[in-house]
Amino acid sequence: MQAPFVAATVVRAQSPTSVRAGDSAIVRPDGAIEGFVGGTCAEASVRLYSLRAMESGDPVLLRILPGAAEGQPEAEEGSVTVKNPCLSGGALEVFLEPHLPAPTMRVVGSAPIAIALADLAGRVGYAVESGQADLARPAPDDAAVVVASHGHDEERVLTEALRAGVPYVALVASEVRGRAVRESLDLSEEERARLHTPAGLEIGAETPEEIALAILAEIVALRPEGEAGRVPRAPATGIEATPTESPEPVRATPAPVGLSSATAIDPVCGMEVAVSKASIQLERDGELHYFCSEGCRDTFSAQGVPDGAAH
C-alpha cells in the first residue's frame, strides 16, 4: 500500500523571511520533510500539523506568526494559526494537502455478487483486493472484508477479519445460513455480533449489482461521520496554539487512532512539537526531549551542565 504524505506549499511569505511563495516540500509519516518551507522553527509547525492532516484526511491552511506578533487571530474553519516563539522572520502561510492511500476492501469469492461488488467498490474509491477464500488473508488495516464464497473457507476468513478488528465484516448468505455461520465461529459474543449477515441494507435488492449496492450503502451508513472507510481520526482544523508561559518538562501526548503524531512541549520556548524521528531531540537521564530548533536544544543542553561550567 502506498504510504500517505502531505504536500506542503508556501502560499504567502511576509518579509523578512528566507522562504518564498511557491516553495514546497513533502512531509512523510515519520515527520521527515523533503524540500524547503522555511527554517527549523517553521518546519516544526509544518511537521506537526502535516501529521495531523494525515490523520484527519483534511487539507488545512497553516498560518505561522512570529511569537512577538500582537493580538490573537480568530480561528477559522479549514485553517490553523500558531504563534512560533522562535520564528525570527515574518509570517508564513503554508497549505497542507494530505494524500492518503485508498481504503482497502477485501472481497472474498468469485460468485457474481463478489464480482459486482469488486467492480462497484473500485468505482467509489476503494482499493479492491479480490480472490478465492483459500488465498484471502485479512489485515488490520482493511476497511472492509466481504465474504461471498458460498461456504468455501468462510469461517476462517471471517474469524481472522473479526479478530483483526476490521471495521466492517460481512457474509453474503441467507438469514438462516448466516445465523448458523455466526454461531459456529470460535469467537467471543462481542466479536460475533460484529458480523453483518445477511450483508447489506434491506433495500429489496435482487440482482448481484443491486446486492453490491446494498452492501456499499451499509458500509457508508455505518461508518463514523466524516470518515472515508478508515478508522476514526481526530480533526485537525480550527485549532489555535500559543506557547505556555512556564513550560513543563516534555510530556508526550498519545496520538489518535491511525497515524502516530504524539506531541510534546519544547521545554525552552513552550512550543508544541511532534514526537517523531525527524524532530530535533535530546536524551537526558534516559528521557527524550523534543525541540522546535537547534537553538532551543542547545539552550536546554547548556542548562544541564555543572555549576561553574560555561553557559
Coordinates of C-alpha atoms in Angstrom, one line a residue:
M1 CA 0.0 0.0 0.0
Q2 CA 1.2 3.5 -0.9
A3 CA 2.4 5.4 2.2
P4 CA 0.5 8.7 2.9
F5 CA 2.2 12.0 2.6
V6 CA 1.4 15.7 2.8
A7 CA 2.3 18.2 0.1
A8 CA 3.2 21.5 1.9
T9 CA 3.2 24.6 -0.3
V10 CA 4.1 28.1 0.9
V11 CA 1.3 30.4 -0.4
R12 CA 2.4 33.6 1.4
A13 CA 5.6 34.8 3.0
Q14 CA 5.9 38.1 4.7
S15 CA 9.3 39.8 4.8
P16 CA 11.8 39.3 6.4
T17 CA 11.9 35.5 5.7
S18 CA 14.1 33.1 3.8
V19 CA 11.2 31.3 2.2
R20 CA 9.2 32.5 -0.8
A21 CA 5.7 31.8 -2.0
G22 CA 5.8 28.7 -4.2
D23 CA 8.4 26.9 -2.1
S24 CA 7.2 23.4 -1.3
A25 CA 8.0 20.2 0.5
I26 CA 6.8 16.6 1.1
V27 CA 6.1 15.6 4.6
R28 CA 6.4 11.8 5.3
P29 CA 4.5 9.8 8.1
D30 CA 7.7 9.7 10.1
G31 CA 7.9 13.5 10.1
A32 CA 10.7 13.7 7.6
I33 CA 10.5 16.9 5.4
E34 CA 11.8 16.7 1.8
G35 CA 12.0 20.2 0.3
F36 CA 12.0 23.7 1.8
V37 CA 9.2 25.5 3.6
G38 CA 11.3 27.6 6.0
G39 CA 13.9 27.2 8.7
T40 CA 13.8 24.6 11.5
C41 CA 11.3 26.7 13.6
A42 CA 8.8 26.8 10.7
E43 CA 9.5 23.2 9.9
A44 CA 8.5 22.2 13.4
S45 CA 5.0 23.6 12.9
V46 CA 4.7 22.3 9.4
R47 CA 5.7 18.8 10.6
L48 CA 3.2 18.7 13.5
Y49 CA 0.2 19.9 11.5
S50 CA 1.1 17.8 8.5
L51 CA 0.9 14.7 10.7
R52 CA -2.4 15.8 12.0
A53 CA -3.7 16.4 8.4
M54 CA -2.7 12.9 7.5
E55 CA -4.9 11.7 10.4
S56 CA -7.9 13.8 9.6
G57 CA -7.6 13.5 5.8
D58 CA -8.5 17.2 5.5
P59 CA -6.4 19.9 3.9
V60 CA -5.5 22.8 6.1
L61 CA -4.1 26.3 5.7
L62 CA -1.3 26.7 8.4
R63 CA -0.6 30.3 9.4
I64 CA 2.7 30.7 11.3
L65 CA 3.1 34.0 13.1
P66 CA 6.2 35.2 15.0
G67 CA 5.9 34.9 18.7
A68 CA 6.0 38.7 19.1
A69 CA 3.0 39.2 16.9
E70 CA 0.3 41.3 18.6
G71 CA -3.3 40.0 19.1
Q72 CA -4.8 36.6 18.9
P73 CA -6.1 35.8 15.3
E74 CA -9.5 34.3 15.1
A75 CA -9.6 30.6 14.3
E76 CA -11.4 29.8 11.0
E77 CA -12.7 26.5 9.6
G78 CA -10.0 24.9 7.5
S79 CA -7.1 26.8 9.0
V80 CA -4.8 26.7 11.9
T81 CA -2.9 29.6 13.4
V82 CA 0.1 29.2 15.6
K83 CA 2.5 31.6 17.2
N84 CA 6.0 30.5 16.9
P85 CA 8.2 32.0 19.7
C86 CA 11.4 31.1 17.8
L87 CA 10.4 32.4 14.4
S88 CA 12.7 35.4 13.6
G89 CA 11.3 36.3 10.2
G90 CA 7.9 37.3 9.0
A91 CA 4.6 35.5 9.0
L92 CA 4.1 32.4 6.7
E93 CA 1.1 30.7 5.3
V94 CA 1.5 27.1 4.2
F95 CA -1.1 25.0 2.5
L96 CA -1.0 21.4 3.7
E97 CA -2.7 18.9 1.4
P98 CA -2.8 15.2 2.6
H99 CA -2.5 12.4 0.0
L100 CA -3.8 9.2 1.5
P101 CA -4.0 5.7 0.1
A102 CA -7.4 4.4 -0.8
P103 CA -9.0 2.3 1.9
T104 CA -8.8 -1.5 1.1
M105 CA -11.9 -3.6 0.6
R106 CA -11.2 -7.3 0.6
V107 CA -13.8 -9.2 -1.5
V108 CA -13.6 -13.0 -1.0
G109 CA -15.0 -15.4 -3.5
S110 CA -15.8 -15.5 -7.2
A111 CA -19.6 -15.5 -7.2
P112 CA -21.5 -13.0 -9.3
I113 CA -22.1 -10.9 -6.2
A114 CA -18.4 -10.8 -5.4
I115 CA -17.6 -9.7 -9.0
A116 CA -20.2 -7.0 -9.0
L117 CA -19.1 -5.7 -5.5
A118 CA -15.4 -5.6 -6.6
D119 CA -16.3 -3.6 -9.7
L120 CA -18.6 -1.1 -7.9
A121 CA -16.3 -0.7 -4.9
G122 CA -13.4 0.3 -7.2
R123 CA -15.6 2.9 -8.8
V124 CA -16.4 4.6 -5.5
G125 CA -12.8 4.8 -4.4
Y126 CA -11.8 1.6 -2.7
A127 CA -8.6 -0.3 -3.4
V128 CA -10.1 -3.7 -4.0
E129 CA -8.4 -7.0 -3.2
S130 CA -10.3 -9.9 -4.5
G131 CA -9.8 -13.6 -4.9
Q132 CA -10.6 -17.1 -3.6
A133 CA -11.2 -17.7 0.1
D134 CA -8.1 -20.0 0.5
L135 CA -5.9 -17.1 -0.6
A136 CA -7.6 -14.4 1.5
R137 CA -5.6 -13.0 4.4
P138 CA -7.5 -10.2 6.2
A139 CA -5.3 -7.4 7.6
P140 CA -6.0 -5.0 10.5
D141 CA -5.8 -2.0 8.1
D142 CA -8.5 -3.4 5.8
A143 CA -11.6 -1.1 5.7
A144 CA -13.9 -3.9 4.9
V145 CA -14.0 -7.7 4.3
V146 CA -16.9 -9.2 2.5
V147 CA -17.1 -12.9 2.1
A148 CA -19.2 -14.3 -0.8
S149 CA -17.5 -17.7 -1.3
H150 CA -20.6 -19.9 -0.8
G151 CA -19.2 -21.9 2.1
H152 CA -15.6 -22.2 0.9
D153 CA -13.2 -21.5 3.9
E154 CA -15.5 -18.7 5.0
E155 CA -15.3 -19.4 8.7
R156 CA -11.5 -18.9 8.7
V157 CA -11.7 -15.7 6.8
L158 CA -14.4 -14.2 8.9
T159 CA -12.7 -15.2 12.2
E160 CA -9.4 -13.6 11.1
A161 CA -11.1 -10.4 10.0
L162 CA -13.1 -10.1 13.2
R163 CA -10.1 -10.8 15.4
A164 CA -8.1 -8.3 13.4
G165 CA -10.7 -5.6 14.2
V166 CA -11.6 -4.8 10.6
P167 CA -14.3 -2.1 10.8
Y168 CA -16.8 -3.9 8.5
V169 CA -17.0 -7.6 8.1
A170 CA -19.9 -9.2 6.2
L171 CA -21.1 -12.6 4.9
V172 CA -23.2 -12.9 1.8
A173 CA -25.7 -15.6 2.8
S174 CA -29.4 -16.1 3.7
E175 CA -30.5 -15.2 7.2
V176 CA -30.7 -18.8 8.3
R177 CA -27.3 -19.8 7.0
G178 CA -25.8 -16.6 8.2
R179 CA -27.0 -17.2 11.7
A180 CA -25.6 -20.7 11.6
V181 CA -22.2 -19.5 10.4
R182 CA -22.1 -16.8 13.1
E183 CA -22.8 -19.3 15.9
S184 CA -20.1 -21.6 14.5
L185 CA -17.3 -19.0 14.8
D186 CA -14.8 -19.6 17.6
L187 CA -15.1 -16.0 18.8
S188 CA -16.5 -14.1 21.7
E189 CA -20.1 -13.0 21.7
E190 CA -19.0 -9.4 21.1
E191 CA -16.8 -10.3 18.1
R192 CA -19.6 -12.5 16.6
A193 CA -22.1 -9.7 17.0
R194 CA -19.9 -7.5 14.7
L195 CA -20.5 -9.8 11.7
H196 CA -23.0 -8.4 9.2
T197 CA -25.2 -11.1 7.7
P198 CA -27.2 -11.0 5.5
A199 CA -24.8 -8.5 4.1
G200 CA -26.1 -5.1 3.0
L201 CA -29.1 -2.8 3.8
E202 CA -32.5 -4.2 3.2
I203 CA -33.5 -2.3 0.0
G204 CA -35.2 -5.1 -1.8
A205 CA -32.0 -5.9 -3.8
E206 CA -32.3 -9.0 -6.1
T207 CA -29.6 -8.8 -8.8
P208 CA -25.8 -9.1 -8.0
E209 CA -25.4 -5.5 -8.8
E210 CA -28.2 -4.4 -6.5
I211 CA -26.9 -6.5 -3.7
A212 CA -23.4 -5.0 -4.2
L213 CA -25.0 -1.6 -4.0
A214 CA -26.8 -2.5 -0.7
I215 CA -23.5 -3.7 0.8
L216 CA -21.7 -0.4 -0.1
A217 CA -24.7 1.5 1.2
E218 CA -24.4 -0.3 4.6
I219 CA -20.7 0.5 4.8
V220 CA -21.4 4.2 4.2
A221 CA -24.3 4.2 6.7
L222 CA -22.3 2.6 9.5
R223 CA -19.0 4.5 9.2
P224 CA -18.4 7.4 11.6
E225 CA -19.3 10.9 10.4
G226 CA -16.6 12.4 8.2
E227 CA -14.8 9.1 7.6
A228 CA -13.9 7.6 4.3
G229 CA -13.6 4.0 5.1
R230 CA -10.8 4.4 7.7
V231 CA -10.6 4.1 11.4
P232 CA -11.6 7.3 13.3
R233 CA -9.2 10.1 13.4
A234 CA -9.1 13.4 15.3
P235 CA -10.0 16.6 13.5
A236 CA -7.0 18.9 12.8
T237 CA -8.7 22.2 11.8
G238 CA -9.8 25.3 13.7
I239 CA -7.0 24.9 16.3
E240 CA -5.1 27.9 17.7
A241 CA -1.9 27.2 19.6
T242 CA 0.2 29.5 21.8
P243 CA 3.3 28.8 23.9
T244 CA 2.8 28.3 27.6
E245 CA 4.3 30.9 30.0
S246 CA 6.1 28.4 32.1
P247 CA 6.9 25.3 30.1
E248 CA 6.8 22.0 31.8
P249 CA 9.2 19.1 31.0
V250 CA 8.3 17.2 27.9
R251 CA 5.2 15.0 28.2
A252 CA 4.2 13.0 25.2
T253 CA 0.5 13.1 24.3
P254 CA -1.0 9.9 22.9
A255 CA -1.9 10.2 19.3
P256 CA -5.4 9.5 17.9
V257 CA -6.1 6.1 16.4
G258 CA -4.4 5.9 13.0
L259 CA -1.1 7.6 12.1
S260 CA 1.1 8.3 15.1
S261 CA 1.6 12.0 15.9
A262 CA 2.1 12.2 19.6
T263 CA 3.1 15.7 20.7
A264 CA 5.5 17.2 23.3
I265 CA 6.2 20.7 24.6
D266 CA 9.6 22.3 23.9
P267 CA 10.9 22.8 27.5
V268 CA 12.7 26.0 26.5
C269 CA 10.2 28.0 24.4
G270 CA 6.9 26.2 25.2
M271 CA 6.1 25.4 21.6
E272 CA 4.1 22.2 20.8
V273 CA 6.1 19.9 18.6
A274 CA 5.7 16.5 17.0
V275 CA 7.2 13.4 18.7
S276 CA 8.9 11.9 15.6
K277 CA 12.2 10.6 14.4
A278 CA 12.7 13.7 12.3
S279 CA 12.1 16.1 15.2
I280 CA 15.0 17.7 16.9
Q281 CA 15.6 15.8 20.2
L282 CA 18.0 15.3 23.1
E283 CA 18.2 12.4 25.6
R284 CA 18.8 13.3 29.2
D285 CA 18.7 10.8 32.1
G286 CA 17.1 8.2 29.9
E287 CA 14.3 10.6 28.7
L288 CA 13.9 12.0 25.2
H289 CA 13.1 15.8 25.0
Y290 CA 11.8 17.4 21.8
F291 CA 12.5 20.9 20.5
C292 CA 11.4 23.2 17.7
S293 CA 15.0 24.2 16.8
E294 CA 18.7 23.5 17.4
G295 CA 18.8 26.8 19.4
C296 CA 16.3 25.6 22.0
R297 CA 18.0 22.2 22.1
D298 CA 21.4 23.8 22.8
T299 CA 19.9 26.1 25.4
F300 CA 18.4 23.2 27.2
S301 CA 21.6 21.2 26.9
A302 CA 23.6 24.1 28.4
Q303 CA 21.2 24.4 31.3
G304 CA 22.2 20.9 32.4
V305 CA 25.9 21.5 32.8
P306 CA 27.5 21.5 36.3
D307 CA 27.8 24.8 38.2
G308 CA 30.8 26.8 37.1
A309 CA 30.8 25.5 33.6
A310 CA 30.3 27.7 30.6
H311 CA 26.7 28.6 29.7

